[in-house]
mmCIF file of C-alpha atoms and ligand atoms in Angstrom:
data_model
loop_
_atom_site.group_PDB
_atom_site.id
_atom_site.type_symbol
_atom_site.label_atom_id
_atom_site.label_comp_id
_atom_site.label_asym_id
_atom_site.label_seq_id
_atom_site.Cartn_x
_atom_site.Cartn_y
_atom_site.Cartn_z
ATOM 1 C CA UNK J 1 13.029 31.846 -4.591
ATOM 2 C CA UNK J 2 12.609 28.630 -6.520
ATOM 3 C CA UNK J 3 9.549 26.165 -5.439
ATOM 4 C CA UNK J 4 10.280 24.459 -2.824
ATOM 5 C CA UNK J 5 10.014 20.180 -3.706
ATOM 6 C CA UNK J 6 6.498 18.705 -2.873
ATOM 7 C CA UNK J 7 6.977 16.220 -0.138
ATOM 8 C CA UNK J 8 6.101 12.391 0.225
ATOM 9 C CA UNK J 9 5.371 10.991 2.817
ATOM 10 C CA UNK J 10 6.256 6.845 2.957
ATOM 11 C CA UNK J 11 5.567 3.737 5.753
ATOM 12 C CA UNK J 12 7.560 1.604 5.939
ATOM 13 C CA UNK J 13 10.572 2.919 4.467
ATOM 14 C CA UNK J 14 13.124 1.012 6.961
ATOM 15 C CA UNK J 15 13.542 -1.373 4.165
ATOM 16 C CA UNK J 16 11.762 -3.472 0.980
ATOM 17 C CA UNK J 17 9.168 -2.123 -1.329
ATOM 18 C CA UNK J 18 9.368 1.532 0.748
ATOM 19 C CA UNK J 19 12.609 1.930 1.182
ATOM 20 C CA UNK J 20 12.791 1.514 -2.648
ATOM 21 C CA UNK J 21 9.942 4.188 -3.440
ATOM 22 C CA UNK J 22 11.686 6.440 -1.183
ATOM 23 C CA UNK J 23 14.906 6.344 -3.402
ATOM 24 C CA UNK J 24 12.818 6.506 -6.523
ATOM 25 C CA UNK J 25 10.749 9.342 -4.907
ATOM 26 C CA UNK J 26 14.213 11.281 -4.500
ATOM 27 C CA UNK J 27 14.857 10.586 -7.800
ATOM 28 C CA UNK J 28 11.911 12.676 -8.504
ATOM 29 C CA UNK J 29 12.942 15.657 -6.429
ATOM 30 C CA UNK J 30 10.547 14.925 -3.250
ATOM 31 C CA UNK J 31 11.167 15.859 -0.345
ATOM 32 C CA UNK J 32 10.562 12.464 2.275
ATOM 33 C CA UNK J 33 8.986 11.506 5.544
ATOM 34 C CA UNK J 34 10.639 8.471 6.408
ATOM 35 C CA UNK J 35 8.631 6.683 8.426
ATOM 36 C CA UNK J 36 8.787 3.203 10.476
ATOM 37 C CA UNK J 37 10.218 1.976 13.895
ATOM 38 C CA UNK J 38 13.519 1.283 13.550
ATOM 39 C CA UNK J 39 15.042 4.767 13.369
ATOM 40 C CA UNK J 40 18.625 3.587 13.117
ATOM 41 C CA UNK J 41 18.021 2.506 9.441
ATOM 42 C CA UNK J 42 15.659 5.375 8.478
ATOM 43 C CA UNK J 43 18.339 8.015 9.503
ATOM 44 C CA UNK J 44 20.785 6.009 7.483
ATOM 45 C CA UNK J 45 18.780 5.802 4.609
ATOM 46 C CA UNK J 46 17.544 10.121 5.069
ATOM 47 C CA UNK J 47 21.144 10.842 5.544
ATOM 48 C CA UNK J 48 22.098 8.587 1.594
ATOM 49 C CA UNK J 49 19.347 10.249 -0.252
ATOM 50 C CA UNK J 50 20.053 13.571 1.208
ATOM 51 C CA UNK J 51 23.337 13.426 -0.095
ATOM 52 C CA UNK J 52 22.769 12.385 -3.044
ATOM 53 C CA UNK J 53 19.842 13.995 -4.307
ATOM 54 C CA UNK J 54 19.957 17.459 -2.778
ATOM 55 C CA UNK J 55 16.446 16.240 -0.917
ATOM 56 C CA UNK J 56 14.713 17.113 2.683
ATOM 57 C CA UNK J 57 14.360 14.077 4.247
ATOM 58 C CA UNK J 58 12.846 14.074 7.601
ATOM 59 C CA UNK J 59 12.304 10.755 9.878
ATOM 60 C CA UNK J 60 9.763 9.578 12.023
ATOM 61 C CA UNK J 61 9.957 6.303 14.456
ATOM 62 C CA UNK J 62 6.323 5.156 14.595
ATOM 63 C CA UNK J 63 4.775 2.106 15.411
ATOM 64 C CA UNK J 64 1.854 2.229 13.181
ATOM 65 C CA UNK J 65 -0.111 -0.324 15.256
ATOM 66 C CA UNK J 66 0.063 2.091 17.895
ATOM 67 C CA UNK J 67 -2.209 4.958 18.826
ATOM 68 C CA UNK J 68 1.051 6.940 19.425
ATOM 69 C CA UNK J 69 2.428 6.210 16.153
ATOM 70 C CA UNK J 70 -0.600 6.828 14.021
ATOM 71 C CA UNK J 71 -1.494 9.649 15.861
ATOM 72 C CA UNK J 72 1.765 11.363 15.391
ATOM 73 C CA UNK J 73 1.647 10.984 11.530
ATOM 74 C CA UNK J 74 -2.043 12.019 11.338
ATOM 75 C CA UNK J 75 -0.655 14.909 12.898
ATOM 76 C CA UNK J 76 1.873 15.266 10.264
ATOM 77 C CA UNK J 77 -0.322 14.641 7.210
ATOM 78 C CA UNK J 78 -2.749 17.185 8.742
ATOM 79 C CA UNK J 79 -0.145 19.981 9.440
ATOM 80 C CA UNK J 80 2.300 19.877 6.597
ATOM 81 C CA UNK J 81 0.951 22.157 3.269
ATOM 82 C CA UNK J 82 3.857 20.394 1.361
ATOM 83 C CA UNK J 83 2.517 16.966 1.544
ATOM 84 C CA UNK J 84 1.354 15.815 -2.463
ATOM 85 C CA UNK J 85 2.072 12.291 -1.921
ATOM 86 C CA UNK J 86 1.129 9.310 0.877
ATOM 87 C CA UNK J 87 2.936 5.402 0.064
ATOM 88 C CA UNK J 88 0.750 3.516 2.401
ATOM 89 C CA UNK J 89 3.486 0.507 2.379
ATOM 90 C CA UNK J 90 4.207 -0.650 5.991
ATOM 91 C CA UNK J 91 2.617 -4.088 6.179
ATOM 92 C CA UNK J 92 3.173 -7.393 7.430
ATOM 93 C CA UNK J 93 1.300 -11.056 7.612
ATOM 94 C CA UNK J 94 2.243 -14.277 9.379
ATOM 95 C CA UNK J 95 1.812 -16.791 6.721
ATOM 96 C CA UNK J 96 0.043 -19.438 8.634
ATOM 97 C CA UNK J 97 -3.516 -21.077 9.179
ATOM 98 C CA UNK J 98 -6.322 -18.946 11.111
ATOM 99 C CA UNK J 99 -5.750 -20.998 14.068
ATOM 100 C CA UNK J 100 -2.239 -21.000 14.304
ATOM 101 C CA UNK J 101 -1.471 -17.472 14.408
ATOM 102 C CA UNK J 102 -0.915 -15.502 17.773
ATOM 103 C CA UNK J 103 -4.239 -13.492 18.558
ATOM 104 C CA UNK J 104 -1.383 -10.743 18.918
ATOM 105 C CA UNK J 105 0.375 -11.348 15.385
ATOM 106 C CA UNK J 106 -3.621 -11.125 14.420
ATOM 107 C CA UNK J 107 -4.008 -7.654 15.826
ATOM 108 C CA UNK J 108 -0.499 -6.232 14.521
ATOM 109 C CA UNK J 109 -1.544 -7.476 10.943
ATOM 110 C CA UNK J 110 -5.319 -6.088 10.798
ATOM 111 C CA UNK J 111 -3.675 -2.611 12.717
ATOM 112 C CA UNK J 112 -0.918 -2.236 10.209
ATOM 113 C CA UNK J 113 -2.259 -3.457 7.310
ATOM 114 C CA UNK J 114 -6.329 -2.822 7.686
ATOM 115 C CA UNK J 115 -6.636 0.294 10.311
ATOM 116 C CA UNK J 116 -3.161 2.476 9.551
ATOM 117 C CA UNK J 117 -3.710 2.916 5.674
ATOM 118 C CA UNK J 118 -7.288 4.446 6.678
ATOM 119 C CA UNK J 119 -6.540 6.426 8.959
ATOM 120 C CA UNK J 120 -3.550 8.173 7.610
ATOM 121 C CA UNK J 121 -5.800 8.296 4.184
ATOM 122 C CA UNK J 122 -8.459 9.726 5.988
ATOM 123 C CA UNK J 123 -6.120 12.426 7.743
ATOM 124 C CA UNK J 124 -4.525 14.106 4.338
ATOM 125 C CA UNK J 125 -7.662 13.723 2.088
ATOM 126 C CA UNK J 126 -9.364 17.293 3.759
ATOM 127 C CA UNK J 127 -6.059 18.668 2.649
ATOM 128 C CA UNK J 128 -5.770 17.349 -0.506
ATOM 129 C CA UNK J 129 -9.529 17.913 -1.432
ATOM 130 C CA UNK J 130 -8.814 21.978 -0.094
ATOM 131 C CA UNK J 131 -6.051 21.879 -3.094
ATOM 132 C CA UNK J 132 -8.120 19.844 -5.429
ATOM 133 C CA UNK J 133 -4.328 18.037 -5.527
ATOM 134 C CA UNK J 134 -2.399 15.343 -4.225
ATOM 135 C CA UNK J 135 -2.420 11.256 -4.577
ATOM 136 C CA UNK J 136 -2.238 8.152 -2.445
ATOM 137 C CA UNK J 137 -0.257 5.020 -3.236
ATOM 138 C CA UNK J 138 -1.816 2.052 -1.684
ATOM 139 C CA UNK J 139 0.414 -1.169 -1.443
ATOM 140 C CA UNK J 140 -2.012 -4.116 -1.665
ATOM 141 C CA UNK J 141 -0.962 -7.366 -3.065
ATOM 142 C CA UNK J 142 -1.854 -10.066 -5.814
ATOM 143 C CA UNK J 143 -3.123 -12.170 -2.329
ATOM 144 C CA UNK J 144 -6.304 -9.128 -2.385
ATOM 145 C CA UNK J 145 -7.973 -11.292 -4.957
ATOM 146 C CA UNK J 146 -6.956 -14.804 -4.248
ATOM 147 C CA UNK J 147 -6.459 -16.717 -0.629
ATOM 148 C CA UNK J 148 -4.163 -19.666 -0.025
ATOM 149 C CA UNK J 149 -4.657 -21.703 3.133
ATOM 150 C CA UNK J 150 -1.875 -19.626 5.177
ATOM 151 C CA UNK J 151 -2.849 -16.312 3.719
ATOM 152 C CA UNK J 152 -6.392 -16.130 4.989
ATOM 153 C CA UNK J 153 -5.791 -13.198 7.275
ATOM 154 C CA UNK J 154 -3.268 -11.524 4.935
ATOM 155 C CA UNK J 155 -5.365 -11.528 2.002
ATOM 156 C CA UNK J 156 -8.312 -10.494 3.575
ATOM 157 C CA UNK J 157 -6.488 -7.564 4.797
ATOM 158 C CA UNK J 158 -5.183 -6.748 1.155
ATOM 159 C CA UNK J 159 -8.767 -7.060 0.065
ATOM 160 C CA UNK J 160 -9.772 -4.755 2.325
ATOM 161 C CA UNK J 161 -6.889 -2.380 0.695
ATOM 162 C CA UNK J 162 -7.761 -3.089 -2.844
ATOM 163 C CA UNK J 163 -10.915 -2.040 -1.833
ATOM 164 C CA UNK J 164 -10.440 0.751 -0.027
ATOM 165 C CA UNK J 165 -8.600 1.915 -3.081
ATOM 166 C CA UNK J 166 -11.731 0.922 -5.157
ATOM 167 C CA UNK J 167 -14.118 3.091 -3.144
ATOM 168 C CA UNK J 168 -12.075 6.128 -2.798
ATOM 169 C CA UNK J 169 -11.686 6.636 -6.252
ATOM 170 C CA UNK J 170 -14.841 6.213 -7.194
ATOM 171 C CA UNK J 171 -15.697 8.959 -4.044
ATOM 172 C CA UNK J 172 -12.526 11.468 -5.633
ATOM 173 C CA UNK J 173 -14.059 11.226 -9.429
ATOM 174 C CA UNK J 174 -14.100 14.342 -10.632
ATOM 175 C CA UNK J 175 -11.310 16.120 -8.290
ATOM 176 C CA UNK J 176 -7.393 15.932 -9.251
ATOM 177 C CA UNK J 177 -6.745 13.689 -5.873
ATOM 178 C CA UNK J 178 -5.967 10.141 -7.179
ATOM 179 C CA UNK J 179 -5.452 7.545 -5.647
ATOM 180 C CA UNK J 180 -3.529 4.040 -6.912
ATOM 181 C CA UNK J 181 -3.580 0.663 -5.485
ATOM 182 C CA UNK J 182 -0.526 -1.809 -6.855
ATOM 183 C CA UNK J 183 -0.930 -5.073 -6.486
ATOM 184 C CA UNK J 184 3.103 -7.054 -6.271
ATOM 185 C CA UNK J 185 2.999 -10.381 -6.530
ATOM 186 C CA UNK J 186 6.051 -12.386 -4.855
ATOM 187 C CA UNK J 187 9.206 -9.476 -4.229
ATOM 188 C CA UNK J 188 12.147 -10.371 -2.416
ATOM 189 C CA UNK J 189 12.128 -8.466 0.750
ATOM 190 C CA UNK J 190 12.796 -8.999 4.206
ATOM 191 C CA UNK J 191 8.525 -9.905 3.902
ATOM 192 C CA UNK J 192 9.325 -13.512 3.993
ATOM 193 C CA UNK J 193 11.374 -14.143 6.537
ATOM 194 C CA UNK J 194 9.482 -11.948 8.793
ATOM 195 C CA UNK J 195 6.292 -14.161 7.725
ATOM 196 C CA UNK J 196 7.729 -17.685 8.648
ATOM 197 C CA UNK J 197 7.961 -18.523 4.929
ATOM 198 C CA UNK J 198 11.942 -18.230 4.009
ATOM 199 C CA UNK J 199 12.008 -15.905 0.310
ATOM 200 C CA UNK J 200 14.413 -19.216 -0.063
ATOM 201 C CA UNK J 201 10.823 -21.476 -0.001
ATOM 202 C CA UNK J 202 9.981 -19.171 -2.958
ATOM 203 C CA UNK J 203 10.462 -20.148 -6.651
ATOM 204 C CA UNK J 204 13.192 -17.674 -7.444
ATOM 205 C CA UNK J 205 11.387 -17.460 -10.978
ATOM 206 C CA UNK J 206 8.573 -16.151 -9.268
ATOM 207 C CA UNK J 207 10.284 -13.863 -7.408
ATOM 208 C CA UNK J 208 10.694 -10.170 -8.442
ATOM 209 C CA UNK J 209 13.206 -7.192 -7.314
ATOM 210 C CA UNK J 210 12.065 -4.380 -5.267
ATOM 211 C CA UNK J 211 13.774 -2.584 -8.088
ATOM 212 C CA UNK J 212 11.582 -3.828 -11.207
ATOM 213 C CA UNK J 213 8.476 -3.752 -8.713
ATOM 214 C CA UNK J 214 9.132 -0.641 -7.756
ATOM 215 C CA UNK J 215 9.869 0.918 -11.203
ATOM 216 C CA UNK J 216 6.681 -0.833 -12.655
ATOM 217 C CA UNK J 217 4.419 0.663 -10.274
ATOM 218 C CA UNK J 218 5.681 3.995 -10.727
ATOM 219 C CA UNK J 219 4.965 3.556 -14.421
ATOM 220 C CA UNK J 220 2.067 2.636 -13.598
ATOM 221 C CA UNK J 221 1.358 5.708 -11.462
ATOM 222 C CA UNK J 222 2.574 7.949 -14.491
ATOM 223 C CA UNK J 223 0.109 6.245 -16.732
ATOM 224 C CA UNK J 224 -3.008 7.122 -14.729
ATOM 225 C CA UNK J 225 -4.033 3.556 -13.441
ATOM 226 C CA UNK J 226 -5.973 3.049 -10.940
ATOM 227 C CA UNK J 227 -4.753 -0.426 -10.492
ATOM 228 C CA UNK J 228 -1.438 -1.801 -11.212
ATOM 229 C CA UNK J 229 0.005 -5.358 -11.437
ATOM 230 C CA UNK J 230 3.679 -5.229 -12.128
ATOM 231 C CA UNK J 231 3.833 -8.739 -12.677
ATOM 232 C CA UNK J 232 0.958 -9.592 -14.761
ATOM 233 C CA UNK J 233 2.431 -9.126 -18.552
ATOM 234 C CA UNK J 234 -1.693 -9.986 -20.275
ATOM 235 C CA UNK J 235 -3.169 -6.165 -18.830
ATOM 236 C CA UNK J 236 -7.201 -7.874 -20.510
ATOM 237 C CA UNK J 237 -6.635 -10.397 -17.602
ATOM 238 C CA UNK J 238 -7.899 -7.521 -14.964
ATOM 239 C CA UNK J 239 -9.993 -5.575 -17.414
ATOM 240 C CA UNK J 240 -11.970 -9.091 -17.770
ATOM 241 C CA UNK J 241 -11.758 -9.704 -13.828
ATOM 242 C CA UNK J 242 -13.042 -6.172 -13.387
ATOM 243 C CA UNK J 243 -15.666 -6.336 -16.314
ATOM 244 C CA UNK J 244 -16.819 -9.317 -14.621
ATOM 245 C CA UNK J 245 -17.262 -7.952 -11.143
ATOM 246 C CA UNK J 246 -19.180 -4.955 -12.369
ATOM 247 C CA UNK J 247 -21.066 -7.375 -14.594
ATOM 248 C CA UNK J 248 -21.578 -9.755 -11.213
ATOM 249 C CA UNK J 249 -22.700 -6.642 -8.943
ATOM 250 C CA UNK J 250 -25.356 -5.689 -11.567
ATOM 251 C CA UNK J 251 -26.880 -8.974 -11.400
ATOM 252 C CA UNK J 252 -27.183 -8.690 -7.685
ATOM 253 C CA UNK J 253 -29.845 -6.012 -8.260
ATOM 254 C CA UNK J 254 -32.948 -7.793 -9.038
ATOM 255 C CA UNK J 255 -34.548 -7.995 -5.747
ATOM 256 C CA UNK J 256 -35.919 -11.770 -6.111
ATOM 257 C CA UNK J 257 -34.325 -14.834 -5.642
ATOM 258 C CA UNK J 258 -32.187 -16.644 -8.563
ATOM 259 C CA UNK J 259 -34.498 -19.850 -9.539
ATOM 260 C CA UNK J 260 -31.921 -22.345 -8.631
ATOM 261 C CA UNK J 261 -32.948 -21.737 -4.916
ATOM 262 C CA UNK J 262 -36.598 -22.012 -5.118
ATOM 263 C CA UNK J 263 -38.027 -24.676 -2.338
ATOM 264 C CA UNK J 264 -39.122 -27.770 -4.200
ATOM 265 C CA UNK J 265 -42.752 -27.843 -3.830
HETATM 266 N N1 NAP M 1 7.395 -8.739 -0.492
HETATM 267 C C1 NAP M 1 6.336 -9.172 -1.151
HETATM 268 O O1 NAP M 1 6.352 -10.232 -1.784
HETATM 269 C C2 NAP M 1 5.067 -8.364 -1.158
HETATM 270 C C3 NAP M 1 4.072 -8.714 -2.080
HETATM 271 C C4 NAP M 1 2.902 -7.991 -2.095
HETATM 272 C C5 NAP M 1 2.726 -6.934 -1.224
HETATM 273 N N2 NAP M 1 3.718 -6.614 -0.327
HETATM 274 C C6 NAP M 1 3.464 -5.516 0.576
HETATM 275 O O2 NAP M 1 4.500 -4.570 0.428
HETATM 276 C C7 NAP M 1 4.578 -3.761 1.595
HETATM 277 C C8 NAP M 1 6.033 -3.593 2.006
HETATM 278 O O3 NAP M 1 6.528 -4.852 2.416
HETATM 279 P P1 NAP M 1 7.965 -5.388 1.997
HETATM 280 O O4 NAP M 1 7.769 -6.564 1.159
HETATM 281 O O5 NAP M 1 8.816 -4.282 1.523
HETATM 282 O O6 NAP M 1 8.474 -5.943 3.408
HETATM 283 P P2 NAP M 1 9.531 -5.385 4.464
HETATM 284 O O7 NAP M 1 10.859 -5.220 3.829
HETATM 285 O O8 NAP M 1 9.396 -6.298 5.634
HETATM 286 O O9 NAP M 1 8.974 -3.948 4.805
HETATM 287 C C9 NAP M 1 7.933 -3.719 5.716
HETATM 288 C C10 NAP M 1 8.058 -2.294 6.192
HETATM 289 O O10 NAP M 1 6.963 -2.041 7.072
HETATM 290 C C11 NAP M 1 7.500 -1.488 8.276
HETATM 291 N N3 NAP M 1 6.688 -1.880 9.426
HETATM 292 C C12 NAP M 1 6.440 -3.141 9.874
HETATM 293 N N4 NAP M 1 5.724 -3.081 11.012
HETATM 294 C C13 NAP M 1 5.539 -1.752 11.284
HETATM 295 C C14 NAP M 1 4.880 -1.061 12.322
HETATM 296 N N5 NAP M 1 4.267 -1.714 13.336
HETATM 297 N N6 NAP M 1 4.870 0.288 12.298
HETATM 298 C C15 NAP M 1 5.488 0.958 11.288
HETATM 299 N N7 NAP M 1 6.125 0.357 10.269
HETATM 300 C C16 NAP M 1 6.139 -0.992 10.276
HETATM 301 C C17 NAP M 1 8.892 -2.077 8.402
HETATM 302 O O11 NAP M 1 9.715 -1.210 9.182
HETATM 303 P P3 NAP M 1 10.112 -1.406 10.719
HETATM 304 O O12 NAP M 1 10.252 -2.885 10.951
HETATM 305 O O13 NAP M 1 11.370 -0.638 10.836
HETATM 306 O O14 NAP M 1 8.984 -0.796 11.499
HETATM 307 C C18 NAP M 1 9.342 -2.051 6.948
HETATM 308 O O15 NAP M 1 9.867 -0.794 6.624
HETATM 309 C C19 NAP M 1 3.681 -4.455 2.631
HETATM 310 O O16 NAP M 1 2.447 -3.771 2.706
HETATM 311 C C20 NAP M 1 3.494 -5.841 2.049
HETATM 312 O O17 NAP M 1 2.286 -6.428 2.485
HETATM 313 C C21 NAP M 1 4.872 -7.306 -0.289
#
């Protein structure tokens, strides 16, 4: 009997960034969970890669902002001894100010993009810690380090990924579970649209294909990193950013106040 195909497991792969890795992923001989709500294109997409790459491709219609959803793929990632890979991908953001967003648009984004990637982390790291195997994929963004007036919520929900990401590797040093947060900058998706801000509104030199994103993360993922920024050709820009926040969080550790805020006697 030959080995049967690990399995990945990918959110948001109804279109975009996810529906890309799951195409790549098939590439790779994986066998896919498809998951996202609308079914119609997921079965579509299951039935392609199927075809064409010999592949196991199962579906699920979740709403990952609902306790249903979730629940049913915790269930999954719990159950299923094939599982080596998790894309956390589904995401979404209004761009717009604090104020102007819907208090429900401002649930949906912190559930999908803040509370879903935990808790599906959280549900196939016991497995993958039993096997001393297996790796996440985090989709953050370029917007986890930097906030522009309509992106407040958004990138403070991509920080929150980024660091996520941070914290678990530092927790799975040591075992062979890995885990890799990419950071894409602008990629021309159905994102946009969905976010108020037409991809058209977009500097189409700033703009880059799910294709190249997607194929630069996964090169990324082959080479080990912990981070990757598809987009960012000068790799010392982040090693100096990261020198300088370990640099910063040491001098945080002195346990007296800096001199500059001394009371004036
Ligand atoms: N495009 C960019 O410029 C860019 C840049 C940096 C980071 N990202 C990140 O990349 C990831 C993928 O986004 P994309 O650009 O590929 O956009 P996209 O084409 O709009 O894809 C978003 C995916 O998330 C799924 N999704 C949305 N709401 C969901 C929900 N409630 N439950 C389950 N699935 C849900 C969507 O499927 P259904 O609608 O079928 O549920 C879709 O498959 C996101 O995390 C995004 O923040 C994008």
């Amino acid at each position: 009997m030959p080995a049967a195909n690990p399995v990945a497991v990918i959110t948001g792969a109804s279109s975009g960034i996810g529906a890309e890795y799951a195409d790549r992923l098939a590439e790779r001989n994986y066998d896919l969970v498809l998951v996202a709500r609308r079914a119609d294109r997921l079965r579509k997409l299951a039935a392609t890669l199927a075809a064409k790459h010999g592949i196991e491709v199962r579906v699920i219609e979740a709403d990952l902002t609902a306790e249903a959803g979730l629940t049913q793929v915790e269930q999954l990632l719990r159950s299923d001894e094939r599982i080596s890979l998790l894309v956390n991908n589904a995401g979404n953001g209004k761009l717009s100010s604090t104020t102007d967003i819907s208090d429900a648009d401002t649930a949906s984004t912190i559930a999908l993009n803040v509370v879903a990637p935990t808790r599906l982390a959280r549900a196939i790291l016991p497995a993958f810690l039993k096997r001393d195997a297996g790796a996440i994929i985090n989709i953050a963004s370029v917007m986890a380090f930097h906030a522009l007036p309509i992106t407040t919520l958004y990138s403070a929900t991509k920080s929150f990924v980024l660091m996520l990401s941070r914290g678990l590797q530092g927790e799975l040093a040591g075992t062979g579970v890995r885990v890799q947060a990419v950071l894409p900058a602008a990629t021309a998706t159905d994102f946009y649209d969905d976010s108020g801000v037409p991809l058209s509104a977009l500097d189409p030199a700033s703009v880059m294909t799910t294709k190249n994103m997607v194929d630069a993360a996964l090169a990324g993922f082959d080479a080990g990193e912990a981070v990757t920024l598809p987009s960012v050709h000068d790799a010392a820009l982040w090693t100096a950013y990261d020198v300088a926040r370990h640099a910063l969080f040491g001098a945080t550790q002195v346990g007296t106040p800096a001199p500059r805020y001394a009371r004036a006697m």
